[in-house]
Amino acid sequence: MRIGITCYPTYGGSGVVATELGIELAARGHDIHFISYAMPVRMTEAAGRIHFHEVEMLNYPLFDHPPYTLALATAMTNVAVNENLDLLHVHYAIPHSVSAYLARAMLKPRRLPFVTTLHGTDITLVGLDRSYLPITKFSIDESDGVTAISNYLREITLREFDTHRPVEVIPNFVNCEVFIPGNGKCRRERFAPNGEKILVHLSNFRPVKRIPDVVEIFALVRQEIPAKLLMIGDGPDRMTAEWMARERKIGSDVIFLGKQNQVQDLLACADVLLLPSELESFGLAALEGMACGVPPVCSRVGGVPEVITDGVEGFLVQVRDVQTMAARALAILTNPAKHKEMSQASRQRALRQFCTDKIIPLYEDHYRRVLQKS
Ligand code: GMT
């Protein structure tokens, strides 16, 4: 198939999923055309069956806000014609599915179906805001196929948007051959020269991730044992976290690594992953850690319980309860047998349910059904 993929190219789970999906589909013989305003993260180069089309935007002085939605629709239309696309697959409903709807309309009578994958805040935060709700519902209703990354998100979508479209759950995935325990590229001594335990957090540092809680949990752990915290990613709450670490006198133990492309090499170094988010529709970072054999300590929110069973692969704790999260992290870090058991269970869970070979065929089937119907 010749597939156009649109996503936010910046750091964020939806962009990561879209990029990894494109890479995996290309490896399975499909031609993939990314259409976005920048090359998506984790995509080092567009080569072979992977192509990148940058959305050009005219920045006329009259435009306070350049109309990206329209520029994207135009780019989608051009790429569809020039590359003879079979379908478009957009990740994150706003505004991508609206652009896809416009592209489909512009191309008539030629048919260009589009699939919308819902990721989280496009439904739970942005989509439910009154200013976006009607157009989010419209673009879901108009999609030729709709997928959601967890049952939780599917149920919220059906309930809040009252859509007549079937919403198929296709969970997020991880490449279990790339994300592996102790992959040989991790040099623990680089971060923990004195054999300290390593905790890790990976996100886009937005308020929904509760970044201050990450530092707070680590400070409590650090009171009990020598440890280091790797903070991977960047975003609005990074400065707050840096300030907090200095305030709590643990500045030298909290290592801010910024945006990283080879996260698997860093995750493989860690002993525990912290994800105390306010909300997660899935929790891709936790899954990536699990594939590397890193037990996660997460808040029990949204779709996270579909990925982690409390007490088996890691722990689920009530959101904001940093004391219990620190206690659970310590329970893993101070008990080698428990750590080994949870690390193995994490890897097994990833292998059982969430590896690319299990999930990518679900997308291929979905595309085929959409194409048959249209
Ligand atoms: O986090 C967001 O605000 C949006 C989105 C993104 O682009 O990063 O994240 C969502 O999609 C990820 C990939 O499917 C999921 O793993 C995250 O759980 C989900 N985030 C939220 O629901 C807050």
Short mmCIF file of C-alpha atoms and ligand atoms in Angstrom, two decimals:
data_model
loop_
_atom_site.label_atom_id
_atom_site.label_comp_id
_atom_site.label_asym_id
_atom_site.label_seq_id
_atom_site.Cartn_x
_atom_site.Cartn_y
_atom_site.Cartn_z
CA MET A 1 0.00 0.00 0.00
CA ARG A 2 1.02 3.61 -0.49
CA ILE A 3 0.23 5.35 2.77
CA GLY A 4 0.46 9.01 3.79
CA ILE A 5 1.12 9.43 7.52
CA THR A 6 0.63 12.70 9.38
CA CYS A 7 1.58 13.32 13.00
CA TYR A 8 3.05 15.93 15.30
CA PRO A 9 6.75 15.59 14.58
CA THR A 10 7.76 16.87 18.00
CA TYR A 11 8.43 14.78 21.10
CA GLY A 12 5.26 13.12 22.29
CA GLY A 13 3.88 9.63 22.22
CA SER A 14 1.63 10.09 19.21
CA GLY A 15 4.55 11.23 17.03
CA VAL A 16 6.68 8.34 18.26
CA VAL A 17 3.94 5.78 17.52
CA ALA A 18 3.33 7.26 14.05
CA THR A 19 7.04 7.24 13.22
CA GLU A 20 7.64 3.71 14.45
CA LEU A 21 4.52 2.56 12.60
CA GLY A 22 5.81 4.10 9.36
CA ILE A 23 9.21 2.47 9.80
CA GLU A 24 7.65 -0.94 10.49
CA LEU A 25 5.21 -0.68 7.57
CA ALA A 26 8.05 0.27 5.22
CA ALA A 27 9.99 -2.77 6.44
CA ARG A 28 6.95 -4.86 5.47
CA GLY A 29 7.01 -3.50 1.90
CA HIS A 30 4.62 -0.54 2.02
CA ASP A 31 5.55 2.89 0.67
CA ILE A 32 5.31 5.45 3.43
CA HIS A 33 4.99 9.20 2.93
CA PHE A 34 5.25 11.32 6.08
CA ILE A 35 3.52 14.67 5.62
CA SER A 36 4.27 17.18 8.37
CA TYR A 37 5.94 20.52 9.10
CA ALA A 38 9.16 18.84 10.21
CA MET A 39 10.82 15.45 10.04
CA PRO A 40 9.27 13.35 12.85
CA VAL A 41 11.42 12.51 15.86
CA ARG A 42 13.07 9.12 15.86
CA MET A 43 13.23 9.26 12.09
CA THR A 44 16.85 9.79 11.32
CA GLU A 45 16.53 9.83 7.57
CA ALA A 46 13.98 9.39 4.83
CA ALA A 47 15.36 6.54 2.77
CA GLY A 48 14.20 3.45 0.89
CA ARG A 49 10.44 3.16 1.17
CA ILE A 50 10.18 6.07 3.62
CA HIS A 51 9.66 9.55 2.24
CA PHE A 52 9.20 12.89 3.92
CA HIS A 53 7.14 15.79 2.55
CA GLU A 54 7.47 19.06 4.41
CA VAL A 55 4.34 21.20 4.68
CA GLU A 56 5.23 24.64 3.34
CA MET A 57 3.46 27.56 4.95
CA LEU A 58 3.17 31.07 3.56
CA ASN A 59 3.71 33.47 6.43
CA TYR A 60 1.74 36.48 5.18
CA PRO A 61 1.80 39.43 7.64
CA LEU A 62 -2.00 39.42 7.81
CA PHE A 63 -1.92 35.98 9.40
CA ASP A 64 -1.46 36.25 13.14
CA HIS A 65 -1.57 32.46 13.11
CA PRO A 66 -0.56 30.81 9.83
CA PRO A 67 -3.37 28.40 8.82
CA TYR A 68 -1.48 25.11 9.17
CA THR A 69 -4.63 23.03 8.77
CA LEU A 70 -5.12 24.40 5.25
CA ALA A 71 -1.46 24.13 4.27
CA LEU A 72 -1.48 20.52 5.48
CA ALA A 73 -4.66 19.74 3.50
CA THR A 74 -3.00 21.15 0.38
CA ALA A 75 0.17 19.13 0.99
CA MET A 76 -1.89 15.96 1.55
CA THR A 77 -3.72 16.56 -1.74
CA ASN A 78 -0.48 17.11 -3.67
CA VAL A 79 1.26 14.08 -2.20
CA ALA A 80 -1.83 11.92 -2.80
CA VAL A 81 -1.83 12.86 -6.50
CA ASN A 82 1.93 12.79 -7.11
CA GLU A 83 2.55 9.58 -5.19
CA ASN A 84 -0.76 7.91 -5.99
CA LEU A 85 -1.56 7.32 -2.30
CA ASP A 86 -4.08 4.65 -1.35
CA LEU A 87 -4.96 6.23 1.96
CA LEU A 88 -4.02 8.73 4.64
CA HIS A 89 -3.42 7.80 8.27
CA VAL A 90 -3.47 10.72 10.69
CA HIS A 91 -2.33 10.54 14.31
CA TYR A 92 -3.96 12.87 16.86
CA ALA A 93 -7.32 14.11 15.67
CA ILE A 94 -6.77 17.87 15.93
CA PRO A 95 -6.22 19.30 13.35
CA HIS A 96 -4.91 16.40 11.26
CA SER A 97 -8.23 14.66 10.61
CA VAL A 98 -9.79 17.96 9.56
CA SER A 99 -6.98 18.45 7.00
CA ALA A 100 -7.48 14.88 5.79
CA TYR A 101 -11.21 15.50 5.44
CA LEU A 102 -10.48 18.58 3.29
CA ALA A 103 -7.92 16.68 1.17
CA ARG A 104 -10.44 13.89 0.59
CA ALA A 105 -13.09 16.42 -0.44
CA MET A 106 -10.69 18.29 -2.74
CA LEU A 107 -9.73 15.11 -4.57
CA LYS A 108 -13.28 14.00 -5.42
CA PRO A 109 -14.36 12.08 -7.47
CA ARG A 110 -11.14 10.23 -6.76
CA ARG A 111 -11.37 8.44 -3.43
CA LEU A 112 -8.76 9.05 -0.71
CA PRO A 113 -9.97 7.40 2.51
CA PHE A 114 -8.43 8.43 5.79
CA VAL A 115 -7.88 6.68 9.11
CA THR A 116 -7.72 8.66 12.35
CA THR A 117 -5.86 7.26 15.35
CA LEU A 118 -6.85 8.81 18.67
CA HIS A 119 -4.02 9.04 21.16
CA GLY A 120 -5.19 10.75 24.31
CA THR A 121 -5.40 14.45 24.91
CA ASP A 122 -6.90 14.92 21.43
CA ILE A 123 -9.98 13.37 23.09
CA THR A 124 -9.63 13.83 26.84
CA LEU A 125 -8.40 17.45 26.98
CA VAL A 126 -8.36 19.33 23.69
CA GLY A 127 -11.22 17.45 22.08
CA LEU A 128 -13.54 17.86 25.06
CA ASP A 129 -12.97 21.60 25.26
CA ARG A 130 -16.10 23.35 23.95
CA SER A 131 -14.02 25.24 21.38
CA TYR A 132 -12.90 22.01 19.71
CA LEU A 133 -15.58 19.46 20.60
CA PRO A 134 -17.88 19.96 17.58
CA ILE A 135 -15.06 19.79 15.02
CA THR A 136 -13.40 16.85 16.78
CA LYS A 137 -16.70 14.95 16.70
CA PHE A 138 -17.22 15.93 13.06
CA SER A 139 -13.77 14.74 11.98
CA ILE A 140 -14.18 11.44 13.85
CA ASP A 141 -17.60 10.89 12.28
CA GLU A 142 -16.17 11.67 8.85
CA SER A 143 -13.12 9.38 9.16
CA ASP A 144 -13.21 6.21 7.07
CA GLY A 145 -11.59 4.33 9.93
CA VAL A 146 -11.02 5.24 13.58
CA THR A 147 -8.65 3.53 15.97
CA ALA A 148 -7.86 4.22 19.63
CA ILE A 149 -4.74 3.13 21.49
CA SER A 150 -6.60 1.66 24.49
CA ASN A 151 -10.02 0.44 25.58
CA TYR A 152 -10.14 3.34 28.01
CA LEU A 153 -9.79 5.85 25.17
CA ARG A 154 -12.30 4.02 23.01
CA GLU A 155 -14.90 4.11 25.76
CA ILE A 156 -14.38 7.82 26.45
CA THR A 157 -14.65 8.57 22.74
CA LEU A 158 -17.89 6.63 22.33
CA ARG A 159 -19.37 8.16 25.48
CA GLU A 160 -18.36 11.79 25.06
CA PHE A 161 -18.57 12.15 21.30
CA ASP A 162 -21.55 9.92 20.70
CA THR A 163 -20.02 8.92 17.37
CA HIS A 164 -21.69 6.49 15.00
CA ARG A 165 -18.24 5.36 13.76
CA PRO A 166 -16.92 2.07 15.10
CA VAL A 167 -13.73 2.73 17.07
CA GLU A 168 -11.26 -0.16 16.89
CA VAL A 169 -8.70 -0.59 19.66
CA ILE A 170 -5.17 -1.11 18.32
CA PRO A 171 -2.81 -0.84 21.28
CA ASN A 172 0.54 0.90 21.12
CA PHE A 173 3.55 -1.26 20.41
CA VAL A 174 7.28 -1.51 20.85
CA ASN A 175 10.02 -3.04 18.74
CA CYS A 176 11.05 -5.86 21.07
CA GLU A 177 14.23 -6.47 19.11
CA VAL A 178 15.44 -2.92 19.60
CA PHE A 179 14.11 -2.34 23.11
CA ILE A 180 15.82 -5.17 24.96
CA PRO A 181 17.11 -5.63 28.50
CA GLY A 182 20.80 -4.79 28.94
CA ASN A 183 21.32 -4.14 25.25
CA GLY A 184 25.06 -3.76 25.65
CA LYS A 185 25.04 -0.07 24.76
CA CYS A 186 24.22 1.09 28.27
CA ARG A 187 27.19 2.25 30.30
CA ARG A 188 25.84 2.43 33.85
CA GLU A 189 29.10 3.84 35.20
CA ARG A 190 28.56 6.94 33.05
CA PHE A 191 25.59 7.87 35.26
CA ALA A 192 26.18 5.86 38.42
CA PRO A 193 29.96 5.64 38.92
CA ASN A 194 29.60 4.32 42.46
CA GLY A 195 27.06 1.62 41.74
CA GLU A 196 24.03 3.78 42.58
CA LYS A 197 20.55 2.60 41.54
CA ILE A 198 19.18 4.30 38.43
CA LEU A 199 15.63 5.62 38.11
CA VAL A 200 14.38 7.01 34.82
CA HIS A 201 11.62 9.28 33.57
CA LEU A 202 10.83 9.80 29.88
CA SER A 203 8.28 12.32 28.63
CA ASN A 204 7.61 15.67 26.99
CA PHE A 205 7.65 17.39 30.41
CA ARG A 206 4.13 18.75 30.09
CA PRO A 207 1.94 19.44 33.15
CA VAL A 208 -0.08 16.26 32.54
CA LYS A 209 3.11 14.26 33.31
CA ARG A 210 3.35 15.73 36.86
CA ILE A 211 7.09 16.38 36.55
CA PRO A 212 7.40 17.84 40.09
CA ASP A 213 6.11 14.50 41.43
CA VAL A 214 8.95 12.71 39.62
CA VAL A 215 11.51 14.83 41.48
CA GLU A 216 9.61 14.49 44.75
CA ILE A 217 9.48 10.68 44.49
CA PHE A 218 13.17 10.56 43.65
CA ALA A 219 14.05 12.84 46.60
CA LEU A 220 12.26 10.39 48.94
CA VAL A 221 14.08 7.43 47.40
CA ARG A 222 17.39 9.29 47.60
CA GLN A 223 16.87 9.80 51.35
CA GLU A 224 17.03 6.02 51.76
CA ILE A 225 19.55 4.77 49.17
CA PRO A 226 22.26 6.11 46.84
CA ALA A 227 20.52 6.68 43.50
CA LYS A 228 20.50 8.71 40.30
CA LEU A 229 17.55 9.93 38.27
CA LEU A 230 17.77 10.17 34.47
CA MET A 231 15.32 12.71 33.05
CA ILE A 232 14.89 12.08 29.32
CA GLY A 233 12.98 14.62 27.23
CA ASP A 234 12.23 18.28 27.34
CA GLY A 235 9.24 20.58 27.69
CA PRO A 236 7.62 23.33 29.71
CA ASP A 237 8.16 21.81 33.17
CA ARG A 238 11.85 21.02 32.81
CA MET A 239 12.99 24.26 34.45
CA THR A 240 10.73 23.66 37.44
CA ALA A 241 12.25 20.20 37.84
CA GLU A 242 15.79 21.57 37.61
CA TRP A 243 14.97 24.19 40.22
CA MET A 244 13.35 21.60 42.51
CA ALA A 245 16.35 19.28 42.27
CA ARG A 246 18.67 22.14 43.31
CA GLU A 247 16.30 23.17 46.13
CA ARG A 248 16.19 19.62 47.51
CA LYS A 249 20.03 19.44 47.32
CA ILE A 250 19.93 16.52 44.91
CA GLY A 251 20.98 18.53 41.87
CA SER A 252 24.01 16.35 41.17
CA ASP A 253 21.89 13.18 41.32
CA VAL A 254 19.27 14.31 38.81
CA ILE A 255 20.65 14.14 35.29
CA PHE A 256 18.73 16.02 32.61
CA LEU A 257 19.52 14.45 29.26
CA GLY A 258 17.13 16.48 27.09
CA LYS A 259 15.67 15.08 23.90
CA GLN A 260 17.22 11.79 22.89
CA ASN A 261 16.69 9.59 19.86
CA GLN A 262 18.22 6.32 21.07
CA VAL A 263 16.10 6.08 24.23
CA GLN A 264 16.45 2.30 24.27
CA ASP A 265 20.14 2.61 25.20
CA LEU A 266 19.25 4.79 28.19
CA LEU A 267 16.21 2.82 29.33
CA ALA A 268 18.29 -0.36 29.34
CA CYS A 269 20.48 1.28 32.02
CA ALA A 270 17.63 1.86 34.46
CA ASP A 271 16.36 -0.12 37.46
CA VAL A 272 12.93 1.53 37.79
CA LEU A 273 10.84 3.82 35.58
CA LEU A 274 8.66 6.58 37.10
CA LEU A 275 5.45 7.74 35.37
CA PRO A 276 3.27 9.56 37.92
CA SER A 277 1.07 11.29 35.28
CA GLU A 278 -2.26 12.94 35.94
CA LEU A 279 -3.59 10.99 32.95
CA GLU A 280 -2.26 8.52 30.41
CA SER A 281 -4.43 6.92 27.77
CA PHE A 282 -1.78 4.27 27.38
CA GLY A 283 1.67 5.15 28.76
CA LEU A 284 4.03 4.33 25.90
CA ALA A 285 7.11 5.27 27.95
CA ALA A 286 6.19 2.61 30.51
CA LEU A 287 5.86 0.00 27.77
CA GLU A 288 9.23 0.92 26.27
CA GLY A 289 10.79 0.59 29.72
CA MET A 290 9.05 -2.77 30.26
CA ALA A 291 10.42 -4.14 26.97
CA CYS A 292 13.88 -3.23 28.34
CA GLY A 293 13.06 -5.13 31.55
CA VAL A 294 12.57 -1.97 33.63
CA PRO A 295 9.71 -2.28 36.15
CA PRO A 296 7.46 0.81 36.09
CA VAL A 297 5.92 2.69 39.01
CA CYS A 298 2.97 4.60 37.54
CA SER A 299 -0.22 6.32 38.53
CA ARG A 300 -3.34 4.20 38.20
CA VAL A 301 -5.01 6.30 35.52
CA GLY A 302 -6.64 5.98 32.11
CA GLY A 303 -5.35 3.08 30.04
CA VAL A 304 -2.27 2.33 32.17
CA PRO A 305 -3.93 -0.68 33.90
CA GLU A 306 -4.31 -2.24 30.43
CA VAL A 307 -0.51 -2.29 30.15
CA ILE A 308 0.59 -2.98 33.74
CA THR A 309 -0.91 -5.26 36.38
CA ASP A 310 -0.27 -3.86 39.84
CA GLY A 311 2.29 -5.97 41.69
CA VAL A 312 3.22 -8.06 38.65
CA GLU A 313 5.27 -6.04 36.15
CA GLY A 314 5.47 -2.99 38.37
CA PHE A 315 3.20 -0.96 40.63
CA LEU A 316 0.14 1.23 40.11
CA VAL A 317 -0.47 3.92 42.70
CA GLN A 318 -3.12 6.60 43.14
CA VAL A 319 -2.17 9.75 41.27
CA ARG A 320 -0.41 12.40 43.46
CA ASP A 321 0.49 9.84 46.16
CA VAL A 322 4.25 10.40 45.93
CA GLN A 323 4.93 8.76 49.32
CA THR A 324 3.51 5.43 48.18
CA MET A 325 5.19 5.71 44.78
CA ALA A 326 8.56 6.22 46.50
CA ALA A 327 7.85 3.28 48.84
CA ARG A 328 7.00 1.05 45.84
CA ALA A 329 10.15 2.12 43.98
CA LEU A 330 12.21 1.33 47.09
CA ALA A 331 10.49 -2.04 47.44
CA ILE A 332 11.85 -2.93 43.99
CA LEU A 333 15.26 -1.27 44.34
CA THR A 334 16.13 -2.81 47.71
CA ASN A 335 15.02 -6.35 46.92
CA PRO A 336 17.11 -7.95 44.12
CA ALA A 337 14.80 -11.00 43.88
CA LYS A 338 11.71 -8.79 43.50
CA HIS A 339 13.51 -6.63 40.97
CA LYS A 340 14.48 -9.64 38.88
CA GLU A 341 10.95 -11.09 39.05
CA MET A 342 9.30 -7.81 37.98
CA SER A 343 11.92 -7.11 35.34
CA GLN A 344 11.27 -10.51 33.74
CA ALA A 345 7.51 -10.10 34.05
CA SER A 346 7.78 -6.69 32.35
CA ARG A 347 9.71 -8.07 29.41
CA GLN A 348 7.33 -11.05 29.15
CA ARG A 349 4.25 -8.81 29.13
CA ALA A 350 5.74 -6.70 26.34
CA LEU A 351 6.60 -9.83 24.36
CA ARG A 352 3.17 -11.38 24.93
CA GLN A 353 1.01 -8.46 23.93
CA PHE A 354 2.75 -5.42 22.54
CA CYS A 355 5.58 -6.28 20.12
CA THR A 356 5.46 -4.94 16.57
CA ASP A 357 4.83 -8.39 15.06
CA LYS A 358 1.55 -8.58 17.03
CA ILE A 359 0.31 -5.03 16.41
CA ILE A 360 1.42 -3.92 12.93
CA PRO A 361 -0.73 -6.60 11.19
CA LEU A 362 -3.76 -5.13 13.00
CA TYR A 363 -3.11 -1.80 11.28
CA GLU A 364 -2.63 -3.53 7.92
CA ASP A 365 -5.96 -5.34 8.36
CA HIS A 366 -7.64 -2.10 9.34
CA TYR A 367 -6.30 -0.37 6.20
CA ARG A 368 -7.48 -3.25 3.98
CA ARG A 369 -10.97 -3.10 5.41
CA VAL A 370 -11.12 0.67 4.96
CA LEU A 371 -9.94 0.34 1.35
CA GLN A 372 -12.46 -2.42 0.61
CA LYS A 373 -15.32 -0.33 1.99
CA SER A 374 -14.33 2.71 0.01
O1 GMT B 1 0.40 13.36 25.87
C1 GMT B 1 -0.28 14.00 25.11
O2 GMT B 1 -0.67 15.10 25.43
C2 GMT B 1 -0.69 13.52 23.76
C3 GMT B 1 -0.06 12.29 23.25
C4 GMT B 1 1.23 12.61 22.60
O3 GMT B 1 1.23 13.01 21.45
O4 GMT B 1 2.23 12.48 23.27
O5 GMT B 1 0.12 11.28 24.24
C5 GMT B 1 -0.83 10.28 24.25
O6 GMT B 1 -0.45 9.34 23.27
C6 GMT B 1 0.58 8.42 23.63
C7 GMT B 1 0.86 7.54 22.44
O7 GMT B 1 -0.29 6.89 22.00
C8 GMT B 1 0.14 7.64 24.86
O8 GMT B 1 1.13 6.69 25.22
C9 GMT B 1 -0.07 8.62 26.01
O9 GMT B 1 -0.56 7.91 27.13
C10 GMT B 1 -1.06 9.69 25.63
N1 GMT B 1 -1.03 10.75 26.64
C11 GMT B 1 -2.07 11.04 27.40
O10 GMT B 1 -3.12 10.45 27.33
C12 GMT B 1 -1.87 12.14 28.38
#
